[in-house]
Amino acid sequence: MSQVIEEAVRSILREIGEDPSREGLVKTPDRVARAYSFLTKGYEEDPKTVINGALFVEDYSEMIIMRDLDFFSLCEHHLLPFFGKAHVAYIPKRHIVGISKLARLVEVYARRLQVQERMTNQVANTLMEELDPHGVGVVIEAEHLCMRMRGVEKQNSVVTTSTMLGIFRSHQETRQEFINLLPRR
Ligand SMILES: [Zn+2]
């Protein structure tokens, strides 16, 4: 697989007017192949088992929030990075999940080609399905280099997406409690 990527990278280099055999570029195809392998390793992981494997029965029914989860992803339209913070909240019904698994879940989805809206939905839906809580809220704030480097949007624009499920969708107060606990920018 990586040899195919390496050859493709050499083709790109030639097409943009570079010489793939010059010293600075000789190892580039190999580096790019390795980088893509790392940046897309989320395809090899099952997000459901990330959650399933770490469920605990606990009599706790207040909101649990994990804020400021750093993530780095690649936009599927340009293969350029978008990155930022994910904030994940849920209200347990019967099960809670190990806190670190929320970060892992975000990472599994981030390490695939993505659009921010879908990634937000995927994190929320997976938690809703595997954890069966009263509700889930996910907010993602990200900067997209495909917009900033190409000057399409204002230079400092941050895109915010949110998915609210269950009680986070049906109860304004719950949603507001979550929003109020998010960091102010
Ligand atoms: Zn893009």
Tab-separated table of C-alpha atoms and ligand atoms in Angstrom:
chain	number	residue	atom	x	y	z
A	1	MET	CA	0.000	0.000	0.000
A	2	SER	CA	2.620	2.513	0.974
A	3	GLN	CA	4.547	1.878	-2.249
A	4	VAL	CA	1.457	2.861	-4.186
A	5	ILE	CA	1.229	6.065	-2.152
A	6	GLU	CA	4.929	6.722	-2.656
A	7	GLU	CA	4.580	6.406	-6.413
A	8	ALA	CA	1.528	8.666	-6.370
A	9	VAL	CA	3.441	11.301	-4.389
A	10	ARG	CA	6.266	11.164	-6.948
A	11	SER	CA	3.664	11.786	-9.657
A	12	ILE	CA	2.291	14.794	-7.768
A	13	LEU	CA	5.796	16.181	-7.313
A	14	ARG	CA	6.494	15.859	-11.042
A	15	GLU	CA	3.158	17.424	-11.956
A	16	ILE	CA	3.713	20.514	-9.829
A	17	GLY	CA	7.073	21.037	-11.514
A	18	GLU	CA	9.389	19.477	-8.971
A	19	ASP	CA	12.138	16.941	-9.403
A	20	PRO	CA	11.405	13.953	-7.141
A	21	SER	CA	15.011	12.827	-7.427
A	22	ARG	CA	16.560	15.974	-5.995
A	23	GLU	CA	18.175	15.504	-2.628
A	24	GLY	CA	15.575	17.240	-0.468
A	25	LEU	CA	12.732	15.266	-1.991
A	26	VAL	CA	14.188	11.776	-2.305
A	27	LYS	CA	12.721	10.591	0.991
A	28	THR	CA	9.567	12.678	0.778
A	29	PRO	CA	7.310	10.024	-0.792
A	30	ASP	CA	8.218	7.594	1.981
A	31	ARG	CA	7.613	10.265	4.640
A	32	VAL	CA	4.269	11.218	3.129
A	33	ALA	CA	3.167	7.583	2.982
A	34	ARG	CA	4.041	7.142	6.648
A	35	ALA	CA	2.317	10.389	7.583
A	36	TYR	CA	-0.883	9.376	5.805
A	37	SER	CA	-0.778	5.964	7.386
A	38	PHE	CA	-0.649	7.620	10.805
A	39	LEU	CA	-3.166	10.373	10.057
A	40	THR	CA	-5.737	7.899	8.751
A	41	LYS	CA	-5.267	5.064	11.213
A	42	GLY	CA	-8.781	5.645	12.506
A	43	TYR	CA	-10.037	3.455	9.662
A	44	GLU	CA	-8.475	0.442	11.336
A	45	GLU	CA	-10.184	1.030	14.651
A	46	ASP	CA	-13.754	0.279	15.615
A	47	PRO	CA	-15.221	3.224	17.530
A	48	LYS	CA	-17.841	0.998	19.126
A	49	THR	CA	-15.320	-1.244	20.807
A	50	VAL	CA	-13.535	1.825	22.191
A	51	ILE	CA	-16.696	2.531	24.186
A	52	ASN	CA	-17.932	-1.022	24.761
A	53	GLY	CA	-14.713	-2.121	26.326
A	54	ALA	CA	-14.869	0.490	29.080
A	55	LEU	CA	-18.436	0.627	30.348
A	56	PHE	CA	-19.127	0.651	34.057
A	57	VAL	CA	-22.406	0.416	35.918
A	58	GLU	CA	-22.666	3.473	38.131
A	59	ASP	CA	-25.494	5.186	39.933
A	60	TYR	CA	-24.700	8.674	38.731
A	61	SER	CA	-27.103	10.792	36.754
A	62	GLU	CA	-25.536	14.235	36.516
A	63	MET	CA	-23.897	15.685	33.462
A	64	ILE	CA	-20.389	14.493	32.672
A	65	ILE	CA	-18.371	16.826	30.483
A	66	MET	CA	-15.003	16.384	28.831
A	67	ARG	CA	-13.856	19.754	27.524
A	68	ASP	CA	-11.034	20.854	25.256
A	69	LEU	CA	-10.170	17.553	23.663
A	70	ASP	CA	-7.531	18.464	21.092
A	71	PHE	CA	-7.920	16.794	17.750
A	72	PHE	CA	-6.324	16.936	14.322
A	73	SER	CA	-8.096	15.731	11.223
A	74	LEU	CA	-7.936	16.009	7.441
A	75	CYS	CA	-10.748	17.524	5.420
A	76	GLU	CA	-11.928	15.114	2.801
A	77	HIS	CA	-12.317	17.830	0.179
A	78	HIS	CA	-8.717	19.022	0.095
A	79	LEU	CA	-6.774	16.583	2.279
A	80	LEU	CA	-5.674	19.578	4.328
A	81	PRO	CA	-5.762	19.708	8.115
A	82	PHE	CA	-8.566	20.973	10.235
A	83	PHE	CA	-8.030	20.958	13.953
A	84	GLY	CA	-9.355	22.321	17.186
A	85	LYS	CA	-11.223	21.285	20.299
A	86	ALA	CA	-14.028	18.861	20.913
A	87	HIS	CA	-16.316	19.099	23.940
A	88	VAL	CA	-18.301	16.003	24.809
A	89	ALA	CA	-21.040	15.708	27.421
A	90	TYR	CA	-23.554	13.072	28.429
A	91	ILE	CA	-25.990	12.266	31.203
A	92	PRO	CA	-25.724	8.600	32.144
A	93	LYS	CA	-28.709	6.369	32.528
A	94	ARG	CA	-27.052	3.272	33.886
A	95	HIS	CA	-23.574	3.123	32.423
A	96	ILE	CA	-20.650	5.488	32.473
A	97	VAL	CA	-17.603	5.154	30.266
A	98	GLY	CA	-13.961	5.594	31.208
A	99	ILE	CA	-13.139	9.293	30.735
A	100	SER	CA	-10.109	8.657	28.543
A	101	LYS	CA	-12.308	6.724	26.139
A	102	LEU	CA	-14.126	9.902	25.155
A	103	ALA	CA	-10.832	11.304	23.957
A	104	ARG	CA	-10.057	8.048	22.163
A	105	LEU	CA	-13.434	8.097	20.456
A	106	VAL	CA	-12.836	11.610	19.132
A	107	GLU	CA	-9.424	10.533	17.919
A	108	VAL	CA	-10.670	7.457	16.074
A	109	TYR	CA	-13.056	9.604	14.061
A	110	ALA	CA	-10.582	12.449	13.624
A	111	ARG	CA	-7.987	10.129	12.125
A	112	ARG	CA	-10.080	9.575	9.038
A	113	LEU	CA	-10.884	11.864	6.146
A	114	GLN	CA	-13.651	14.019	7.518
A	115	VAL	CA	-16.032	16.890	7.299
A	116	GLN	CA	-16.517	18.564	10.656
A	117	GLU	CA	-20.302	18.187	10.641
A	118	ARG	CA	-20.140	14.433	10.103
A	119	MET	CA	-17.431	13.953	12.708
A	120	THR	CA	-19.597	15.771	15.260
A	121	ASN	CA	-22.536	13.523	14.449
A	122	GLN	CA	-20.468	10.356	14.525
A	123	VAL	CA	-19.055	11.030	17.992
A	124	ALA	CA	-22.516	11.847	19.348
A	125	ASN	CA	-24.292	8.946	17.662
A	126	THR	CA	-21.728	6.366	18.746
A	127	LEU	CA	-22.023	7.474	22.364
A	128	MET	CA	-25.807	7.471	22.154
A	129	GLU	CA	-25.873	3.955	20.717
A	130	GLU	CA	-23.189	2.279	22.800
A	131	LEU	CA	-23.753	4.016	26.126
A	132	ASP	CA	-27.521	4.448	25.993
A	133	PRO	CA	-27.456	7.590	28.154
A	134	HIS	CA	-30.277	10.091	28.730
A	135	GLY	CA	-28.593	12.316	26.201
A	136	VAL	CA	-25.379	13.417	24.516
A	137	GLY	CA	-24.033	16.804	23.491
A	138	VAL	CA	-21.012	17.300	21.267
A	139	VAL	CA	-19.577	20.679	20.237
A	140	ILE	CA	-16.555	20.933	17.965
A	141	GLU	CA	-14.657	24.151	17.245
A	142	ALA	CA	-12.103	23.981	14.467
A	143	GLU	CA	-9.889	25.938	12.120
A	144	HIS	CA	-9.702	24.697	8.567
A	145	LEU	CA	-6.426	25.223	6.743
A	146	CYS	CA	-8.168	24.648	3.413
A	147	MET	CA	-10.058	27.877	4.078
A	148	ARG	CA	-7.286	29.847	5.730
A	149	MET	CA	-4.400	28.963	3.421
A	150	ARG	CA	-6.473	29.527	0.326
A	151	GLY	CA	-7.930	32.768	1.647
A	152	VAL	CA	-11.488	31.612	1.143
A	153	GLU	CA	-12.709	32.777	4.520
A	154	LYS	CA	-11.635	35.333	7.062
A	155	GLN	CA	-8.246	34.471	8.429
A	156	ASN	CA	-9.251	33.800	11.991
A	157	SER	CA	-12.565	32.120	11.406
A	158	VAL	CA	-13.451	29.191	13.597
A	159	VAL	CA	-16.185	26.806	12.561
A	160	THR	CA	-18.429	25.523	15.341
A	161	THR	CA	-20.661	22.485	14.938
A	162	SER	CA	-22.869	20.812	17.485
A	163	THR	CA	-24.995	17.708	17.793
A	164	MET	CA	-27.504	17.375	20.626
A	165	LEU	CA	-29.278	14.077	21.210
A	166	GLY	CA	-31.836	12.814	23.708
A	167	ILE	CA	-32.389	15.143	26.641
A	168	PHE	CA	-29.813	17.583	25.250
A	169	ARG	CA	-32.084	18.034	22.283
A	170	SER	CA	-35.450	17.980	24.041
A	171	HIS	CA	-34.562	20.062	27.115
A	172	GLN	CA	-33.412	23.612	26.629
A	173	GLU	CA	-32.142	23.747	30.240
A	174	THR	CA	-29.876	20.742	29.804
A	175	ARG	CA	-28.495	22.094	26.566
A	176	GLN	CA	-27.923	25.471	28.187
A	177	GLU	CA	-26.146	23.923	31.177
A	178	PHE	CA	-23.743	22.246	28.757
A	179	ILE	CA	-23.201	25.402	26.688
A	180	ASN	CA	-22.604	27.440	29.855
A	181	LEU	CA	-19.874	25.045	30.945
A	182	LEU	CA	-17.970	25.361	27.677
A	183	PRO	CA	-14.872	27.553	27.670
A	184	ARG	CA	-15.495	31.153	26.666
A	185	ARG	CA	-13.472	32.330	23.749
B	1	ZN	ZN	-11.333	21.440	2.782
